[in-house]
Tab-separated table of C-alpha atoms and ligand atoms in Angstrom:
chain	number	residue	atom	x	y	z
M	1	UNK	CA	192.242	126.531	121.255
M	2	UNK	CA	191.936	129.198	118.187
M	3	UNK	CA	188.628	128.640	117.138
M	4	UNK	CA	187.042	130.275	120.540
M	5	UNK	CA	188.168	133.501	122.836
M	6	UNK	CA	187.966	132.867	126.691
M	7	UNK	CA	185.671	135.528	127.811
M	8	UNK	CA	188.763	136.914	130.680
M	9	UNK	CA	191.120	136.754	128.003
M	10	UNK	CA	189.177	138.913	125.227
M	11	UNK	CA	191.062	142.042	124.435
M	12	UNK	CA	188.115	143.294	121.968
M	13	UNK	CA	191.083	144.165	119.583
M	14	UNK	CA	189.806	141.626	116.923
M	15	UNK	CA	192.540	143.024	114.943
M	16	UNK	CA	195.341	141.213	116.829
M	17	UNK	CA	193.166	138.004	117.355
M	18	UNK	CA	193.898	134.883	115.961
M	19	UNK	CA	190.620	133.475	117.494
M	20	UNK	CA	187.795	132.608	115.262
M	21	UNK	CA	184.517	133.848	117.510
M	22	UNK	CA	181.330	133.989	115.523
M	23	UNK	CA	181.123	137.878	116.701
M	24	UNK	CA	184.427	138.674	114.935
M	25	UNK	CA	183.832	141.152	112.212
M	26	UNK	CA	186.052	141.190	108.891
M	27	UNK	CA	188.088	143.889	109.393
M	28	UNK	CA	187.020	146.568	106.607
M	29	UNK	CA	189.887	147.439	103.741
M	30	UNK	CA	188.042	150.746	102.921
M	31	UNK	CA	190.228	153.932	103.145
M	32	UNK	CA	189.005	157.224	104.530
M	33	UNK	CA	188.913	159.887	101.799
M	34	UNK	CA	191.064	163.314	102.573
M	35	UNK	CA	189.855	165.107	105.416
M	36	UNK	CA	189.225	168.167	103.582
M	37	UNK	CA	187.579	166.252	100.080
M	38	UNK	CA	183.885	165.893	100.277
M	39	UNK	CA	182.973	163.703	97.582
M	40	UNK	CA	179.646	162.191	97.654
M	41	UNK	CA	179.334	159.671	95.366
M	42	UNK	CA	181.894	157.043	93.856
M	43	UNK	CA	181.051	154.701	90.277
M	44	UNK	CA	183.863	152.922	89.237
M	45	UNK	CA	183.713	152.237	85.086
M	46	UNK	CA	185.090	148.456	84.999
M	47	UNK	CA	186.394	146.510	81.900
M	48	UNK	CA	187.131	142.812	81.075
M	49	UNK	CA	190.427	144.421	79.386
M	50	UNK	CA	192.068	147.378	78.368
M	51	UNK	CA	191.300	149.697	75.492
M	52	UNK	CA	187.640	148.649	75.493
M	53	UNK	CA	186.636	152.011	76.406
M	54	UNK	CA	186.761	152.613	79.841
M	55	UNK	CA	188.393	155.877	80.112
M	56	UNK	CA	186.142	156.793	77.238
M	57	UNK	CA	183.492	156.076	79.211
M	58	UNK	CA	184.396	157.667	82.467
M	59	UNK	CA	185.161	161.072	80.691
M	60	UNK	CA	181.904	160.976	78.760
M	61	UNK	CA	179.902	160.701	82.125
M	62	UNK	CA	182.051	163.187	83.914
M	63	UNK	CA	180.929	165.549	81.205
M	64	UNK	CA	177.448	164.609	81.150
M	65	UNK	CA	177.015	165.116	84.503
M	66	UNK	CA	178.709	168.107	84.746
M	67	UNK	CA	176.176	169.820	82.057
M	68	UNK	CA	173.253	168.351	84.354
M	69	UNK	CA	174.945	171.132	87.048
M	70	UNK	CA	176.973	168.366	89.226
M	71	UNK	CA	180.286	168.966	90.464
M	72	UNK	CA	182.438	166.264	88.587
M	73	UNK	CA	185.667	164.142	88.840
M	74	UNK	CA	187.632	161.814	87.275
M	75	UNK	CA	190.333	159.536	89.237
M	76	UNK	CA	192.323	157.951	86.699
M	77	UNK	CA	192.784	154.759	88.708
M	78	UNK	CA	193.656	153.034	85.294
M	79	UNK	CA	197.847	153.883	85.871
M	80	UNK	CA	199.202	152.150	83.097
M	81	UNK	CA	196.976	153.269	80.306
M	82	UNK	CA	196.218	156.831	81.538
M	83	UNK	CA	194.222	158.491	78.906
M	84	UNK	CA	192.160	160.558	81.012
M	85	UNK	CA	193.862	163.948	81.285
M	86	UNK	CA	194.587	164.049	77.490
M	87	UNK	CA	190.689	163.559	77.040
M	88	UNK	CA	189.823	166.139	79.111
M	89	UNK	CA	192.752	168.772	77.857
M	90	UNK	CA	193.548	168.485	81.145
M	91	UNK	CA	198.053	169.098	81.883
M	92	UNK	CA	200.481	171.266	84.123
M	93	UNK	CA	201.803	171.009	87.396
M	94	UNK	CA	199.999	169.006	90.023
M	95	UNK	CA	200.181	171.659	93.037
M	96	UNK	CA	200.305	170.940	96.906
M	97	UNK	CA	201.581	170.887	100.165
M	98	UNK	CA	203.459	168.021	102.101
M	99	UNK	CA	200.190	166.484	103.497
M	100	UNK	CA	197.881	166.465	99.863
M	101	UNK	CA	198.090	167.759	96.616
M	102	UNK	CA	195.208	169.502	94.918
M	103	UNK	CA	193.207	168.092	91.275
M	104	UNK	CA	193.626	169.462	88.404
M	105	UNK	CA	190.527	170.944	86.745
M	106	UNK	CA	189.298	170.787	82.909
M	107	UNK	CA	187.373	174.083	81.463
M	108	UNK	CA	184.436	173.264	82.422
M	109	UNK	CA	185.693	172.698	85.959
M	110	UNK	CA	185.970	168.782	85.829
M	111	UNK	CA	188.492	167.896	88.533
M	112	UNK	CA	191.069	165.344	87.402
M	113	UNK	CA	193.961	163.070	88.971
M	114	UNK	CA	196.267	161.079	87.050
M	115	UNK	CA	199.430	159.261	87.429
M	116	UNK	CA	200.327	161.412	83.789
M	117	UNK	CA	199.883	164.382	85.703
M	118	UNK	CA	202.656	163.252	88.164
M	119	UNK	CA	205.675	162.040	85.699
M	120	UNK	CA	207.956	164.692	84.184
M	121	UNK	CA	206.882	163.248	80.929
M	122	UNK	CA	203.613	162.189	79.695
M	123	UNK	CA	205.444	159.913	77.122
M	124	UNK	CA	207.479	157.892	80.019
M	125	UNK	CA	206.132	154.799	80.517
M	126	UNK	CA	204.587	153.363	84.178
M	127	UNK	CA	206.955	150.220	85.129
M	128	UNK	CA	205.711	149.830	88.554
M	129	UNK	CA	204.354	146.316	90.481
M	130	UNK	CA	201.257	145.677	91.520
M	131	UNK	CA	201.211	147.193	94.732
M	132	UNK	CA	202.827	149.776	94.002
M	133	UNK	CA	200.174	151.134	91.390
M	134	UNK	CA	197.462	150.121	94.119
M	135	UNK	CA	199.247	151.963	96.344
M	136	UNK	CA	198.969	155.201	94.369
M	137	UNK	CA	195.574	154.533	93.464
M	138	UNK	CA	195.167	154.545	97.022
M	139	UNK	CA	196.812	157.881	97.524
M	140	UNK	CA	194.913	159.395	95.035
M	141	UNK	CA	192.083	158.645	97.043
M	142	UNK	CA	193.474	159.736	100.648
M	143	UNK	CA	196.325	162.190	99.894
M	144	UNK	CA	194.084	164.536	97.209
M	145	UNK	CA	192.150	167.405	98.135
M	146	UNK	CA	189.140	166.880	95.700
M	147	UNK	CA	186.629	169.158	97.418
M	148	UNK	CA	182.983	169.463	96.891
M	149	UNK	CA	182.371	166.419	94.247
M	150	UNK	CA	178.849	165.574	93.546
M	151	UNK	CA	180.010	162.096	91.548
M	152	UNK	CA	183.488	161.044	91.175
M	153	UNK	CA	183.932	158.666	88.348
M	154	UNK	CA	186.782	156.279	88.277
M	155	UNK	CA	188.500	155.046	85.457
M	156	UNK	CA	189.757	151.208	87.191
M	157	UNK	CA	192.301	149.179	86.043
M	158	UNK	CA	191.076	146.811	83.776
M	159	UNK	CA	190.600	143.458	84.717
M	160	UNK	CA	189.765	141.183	88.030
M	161	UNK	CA	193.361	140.542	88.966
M	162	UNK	CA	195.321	142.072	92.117
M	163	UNK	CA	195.352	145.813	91.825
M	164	UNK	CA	191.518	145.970	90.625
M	165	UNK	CA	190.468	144.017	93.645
M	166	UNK	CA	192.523	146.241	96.006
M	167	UNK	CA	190.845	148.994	94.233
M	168	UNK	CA	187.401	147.820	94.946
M	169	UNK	CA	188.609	147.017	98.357
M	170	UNK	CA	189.835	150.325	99.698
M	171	UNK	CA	187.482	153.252	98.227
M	172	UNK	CA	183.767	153.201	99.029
M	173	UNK	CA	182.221	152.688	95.566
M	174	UNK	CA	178.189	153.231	95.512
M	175	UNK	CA	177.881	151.510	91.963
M	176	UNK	CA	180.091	150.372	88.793
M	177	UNK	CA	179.128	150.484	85.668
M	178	UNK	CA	181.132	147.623	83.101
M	179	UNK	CA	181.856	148.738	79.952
M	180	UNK	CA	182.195	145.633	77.104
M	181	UNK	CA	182.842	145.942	73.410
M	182	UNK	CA	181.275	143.273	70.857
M	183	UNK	CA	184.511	141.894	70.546
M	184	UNK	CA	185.017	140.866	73.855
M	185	UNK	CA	184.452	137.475	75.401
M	186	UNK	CA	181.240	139.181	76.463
M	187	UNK	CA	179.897	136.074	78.782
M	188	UNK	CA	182.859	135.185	80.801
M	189	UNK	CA	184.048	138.710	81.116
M	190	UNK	CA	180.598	140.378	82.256
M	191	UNK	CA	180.010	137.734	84.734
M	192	UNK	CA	183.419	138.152	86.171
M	193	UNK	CA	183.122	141.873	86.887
M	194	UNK	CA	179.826	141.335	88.272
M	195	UNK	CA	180.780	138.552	90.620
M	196	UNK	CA	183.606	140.584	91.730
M	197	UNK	CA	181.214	143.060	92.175
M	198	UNK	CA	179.137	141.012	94.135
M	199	UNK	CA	182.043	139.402	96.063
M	200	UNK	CA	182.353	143.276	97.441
M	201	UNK	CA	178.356	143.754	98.086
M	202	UNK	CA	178.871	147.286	95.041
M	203	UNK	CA	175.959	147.379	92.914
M	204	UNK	CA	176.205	147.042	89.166
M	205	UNK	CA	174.352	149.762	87.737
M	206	UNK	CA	174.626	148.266	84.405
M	207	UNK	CA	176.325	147.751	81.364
M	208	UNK	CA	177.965	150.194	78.294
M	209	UNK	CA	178.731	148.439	74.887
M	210	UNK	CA	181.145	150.356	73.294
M	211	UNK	CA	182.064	150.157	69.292
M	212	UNK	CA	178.843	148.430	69.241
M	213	UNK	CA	178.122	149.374	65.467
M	214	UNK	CA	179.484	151.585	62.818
M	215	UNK	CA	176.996	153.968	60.325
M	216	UNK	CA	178.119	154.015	56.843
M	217	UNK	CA	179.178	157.573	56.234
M	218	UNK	CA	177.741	156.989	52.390
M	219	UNK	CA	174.566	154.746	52.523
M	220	UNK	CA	174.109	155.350	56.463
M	221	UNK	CA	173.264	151.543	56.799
M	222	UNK	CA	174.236	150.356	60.354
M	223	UNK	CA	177.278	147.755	60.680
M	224	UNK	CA	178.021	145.463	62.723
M	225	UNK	CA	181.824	145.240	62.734
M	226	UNK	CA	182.450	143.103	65.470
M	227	UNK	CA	179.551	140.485	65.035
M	228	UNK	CA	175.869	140.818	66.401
M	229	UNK	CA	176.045	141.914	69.822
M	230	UNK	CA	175.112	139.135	72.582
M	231	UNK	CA	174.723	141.438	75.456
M	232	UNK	CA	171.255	141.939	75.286
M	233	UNK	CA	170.692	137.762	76.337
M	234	UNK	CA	173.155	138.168	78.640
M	235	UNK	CA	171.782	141.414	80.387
M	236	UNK	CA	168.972	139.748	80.776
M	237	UNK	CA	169.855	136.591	82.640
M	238	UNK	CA	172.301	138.946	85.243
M	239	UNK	CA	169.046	140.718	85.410
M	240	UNK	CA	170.913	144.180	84.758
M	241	UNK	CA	170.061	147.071	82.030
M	242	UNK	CA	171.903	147.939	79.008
M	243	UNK	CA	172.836	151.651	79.779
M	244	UNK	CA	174.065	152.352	76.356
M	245	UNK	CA	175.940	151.666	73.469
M	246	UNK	CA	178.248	153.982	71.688
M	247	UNK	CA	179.218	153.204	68.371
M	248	UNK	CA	182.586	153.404	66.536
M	249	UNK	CA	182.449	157.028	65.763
M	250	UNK	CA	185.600	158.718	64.610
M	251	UNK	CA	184.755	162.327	66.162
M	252	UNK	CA	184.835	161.006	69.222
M	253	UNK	CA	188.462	159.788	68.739
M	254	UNK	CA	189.128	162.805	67.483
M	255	UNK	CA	187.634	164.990	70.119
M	256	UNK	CA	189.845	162.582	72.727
M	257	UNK	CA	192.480	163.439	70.762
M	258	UNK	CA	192.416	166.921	70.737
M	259	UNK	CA	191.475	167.069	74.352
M	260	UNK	CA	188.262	168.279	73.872
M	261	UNK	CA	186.136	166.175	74.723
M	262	UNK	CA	183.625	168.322	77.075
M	263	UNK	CA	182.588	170.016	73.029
M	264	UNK	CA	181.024	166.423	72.615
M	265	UNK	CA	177.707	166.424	70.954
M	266	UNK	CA	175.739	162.800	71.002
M	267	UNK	CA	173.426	161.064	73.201
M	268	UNK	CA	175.179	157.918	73.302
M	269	UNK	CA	175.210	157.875	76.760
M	270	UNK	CA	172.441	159.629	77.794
M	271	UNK	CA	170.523	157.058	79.165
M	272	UNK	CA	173.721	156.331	81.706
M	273	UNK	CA	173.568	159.921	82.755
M	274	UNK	CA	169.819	159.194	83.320
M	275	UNK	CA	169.938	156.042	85.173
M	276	UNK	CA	172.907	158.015	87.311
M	277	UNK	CA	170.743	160.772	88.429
M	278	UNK	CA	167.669	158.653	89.366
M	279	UNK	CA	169.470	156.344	91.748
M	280	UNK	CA	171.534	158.626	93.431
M	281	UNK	CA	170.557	162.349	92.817
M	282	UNK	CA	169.255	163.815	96.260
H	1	LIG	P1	190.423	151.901	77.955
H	1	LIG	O1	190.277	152.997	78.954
H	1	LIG	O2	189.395	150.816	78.116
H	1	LIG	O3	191.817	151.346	77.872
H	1	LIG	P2	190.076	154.041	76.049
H	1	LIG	O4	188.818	154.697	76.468
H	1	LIG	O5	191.371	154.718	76.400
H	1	LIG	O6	190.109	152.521	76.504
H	1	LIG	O7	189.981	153.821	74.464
H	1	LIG	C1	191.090	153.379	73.731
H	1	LIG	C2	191.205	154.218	72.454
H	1	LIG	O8	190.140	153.946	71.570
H	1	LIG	C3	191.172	155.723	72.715
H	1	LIG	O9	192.123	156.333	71.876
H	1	LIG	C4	189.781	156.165	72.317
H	1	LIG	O10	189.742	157.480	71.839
H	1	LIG	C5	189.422	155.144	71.229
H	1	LIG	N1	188.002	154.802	71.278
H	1	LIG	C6	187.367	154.160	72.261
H	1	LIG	N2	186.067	154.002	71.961
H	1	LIG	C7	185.874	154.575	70.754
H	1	LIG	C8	184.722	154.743	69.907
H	1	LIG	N3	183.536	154.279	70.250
H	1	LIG	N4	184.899	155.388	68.730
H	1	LIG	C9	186.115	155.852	68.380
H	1	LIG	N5	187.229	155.714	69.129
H	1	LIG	C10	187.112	155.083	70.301
C-alpha cells in the first residue's frame, strides 16, 4: 500500500519514501548560501520578459541602498542577457580558490557576480540549456564568498518558465519586486509573476513601471509613448503598491553605458528604496 507507512517499517527518511503519510513534509529545494557569505536579505527583481528593465532596476536599488549606508550586491542571475557588470563598471578577473570564488566590487563597494565576469570574452555569447544556467545561478549562490551583505538584489531570468522557477526554488528570497513596462501585456504578465510568487509563499513587495513616460526635452509636456499606463487598476485589484516608475530617460542609458551608473542623480526609485528599508531594515 503507498498511500500509508506501517509504523515498524518507518525509516523517518521521508526522502527515500514513496509513502504518502499526511506527516510527510515537501522536501525543501532551498540551497544553503556559502559558509563564509553572510548575506541578510535576498529581493529578486522579476520581469514578464527581457529588456523591460530588470537589470536596470536591480543596479538602481543596489546603488540606492548603498548611499542609505547598506552593504550591497548584485547576483546577475539573468545569464543570457547579463548587463549588470557593464552598469556598474564593474570587469577583471573573478579571483578564488578551488572551494569559492570571491565578488567583484564596483567603486562604491557594490559586490557583483556575473556569468560576463566568468567568459574570456564579454562579447561571447551564453549557449547553455536550461539547467545548466540554473545550475550556475545556483553556484553563484553556494560557491561565492559574498561576505557581509545587508541586501542582495538579484537580477532573475526573465520569465515564469524552468530556470526562473528553479531560481525561486533554491535561494531564500524575502521579497521580489516585478518590474513591467507600458508595453507589456501588463495583466497576464503581472499576475503570472505574482502567482508564481505566491506558488513559492515570497512576498511581492510591489511593482516598478519602467519607460512609463517620456518629457519633451523642448515643451517639457509628459508623453505617453507606450499608451496610458493600466497598472494603477491592476495594482489595485492584486492589492500591491506601485513602487515607482522611471521614465524613458536617455542619461540613464547613457550612464549604463558608460558604466557609471552609481553617478546617477534622480528619484525615480526612491520610493522602492523607501518601501525596502521599512520592511526589512533592523
Ligand atoms: P532587462 O534586464 O529587463 O533585460 P535592461 O535593464 O538590461 O533590461 O534594459 C535593456 C536596455 O534598455 C539597457 O541598455 C538599458 O540601459 C536600457 N533602458 C532600460 N530602461 C531604460 C530607461 N528607462 N531609459 C533609458 N534606457 C533604458
Amino acid at each position: 500500500m503507498a498511500d500509508t507507512q506501517n509504523k515498524e517499517t518507518c525509516t523517518h527518511n521521508c526522502s527515500t519514501c514513496s509513502a504518502n503519510c499526511s506527516s510527510k513534509k515537501p522536501e525543501s529545494l532551498i540551497e544553503p548560501q556559502n559558509e563564509m557569505s553572510n548575506i541578510k536579505r535576498v529581493i529578486g527583481i522579476v520581469s514578464g520578459k527581457g529588456g523591460v528593465g530588470k537589470s536596470l532596476v536591480s543596479t538602481m536599488l543596489s546603488v540606492l541602498m548603498r548611499r542609505r549606508g547598506y552593504n550591497t550586491a548584485v547576483l546577475d542571475a539573468d545569464i543570457t542577457g547579463p548587463s549588470v557588470p557593464k552598469a556598474l563598471g564593474v570587469s577583471g578577473e573573478v579571483t578564488g580558490h578551488e572551494k569559492a570564488i570571491f565578488p567583484l566590487k564596483s567603486k562604491t563597494g557594490i559586490e557583483v557576480m556575473s556569468v560576463n565576469l566568468l567568459l574570456q570574452s564579454e562579447e561571447s555569447p551564453v549557449v547553455w540549456r536550461g539547467p545548466v544556467i540554473a545550475g550556475t545561478v545556483k553556484q553563484f549562490w553556494t560557491d561565492v564568498i559574498w561576505g557581509d551583505v545587508d541586501f542582495m538584489f538579484i537580477d532573475m531570468p526573465p520569465g515564469t518558465g524552468d530556470v526562473p522557477l528553479t531560481v525561486f526554488q533554491s535561494i531564500p528570497l524575502d521579497g521580489i519586486i516585478i518590474v513591467t513596462s507600458p508595453q507589456d501585456l501588463v495583466s497576464m504578465i503581472v499576475k503570472k509573476a505574482v502567482n508564481m510568487a505566491k506558488l513559492m509563499n515570497i512576498p511581492v513587495l510591489g511593482f516598478v513601471e519602467n519607460m512609463s513616460y517620456a518629457i519633451c526635452p523642448d515643451c517639457g509636456k509628459k508623453l505617453n509613448i507606450f499608451g496610458e499606463s493600466k497598472l494603477d487598476a491592476i495594482a489595485e485589484e492584486l492589492g500591491y503598491d506601485i513602487l515607482g516608475r522611471i521614465p524613458l530617460d536617455s542619461r540613464l542609458a547613457s550612464l549604463c553605458d558608460k558604466g557609471i551608473i552609481e553617478l546617477l542623480e534622480n528619484d525615480y526609485l526612491d520610493s522602492a528604496a523607501d518601501a525596502i528599508e521599512k520592511k526589512f531594515a533592523e
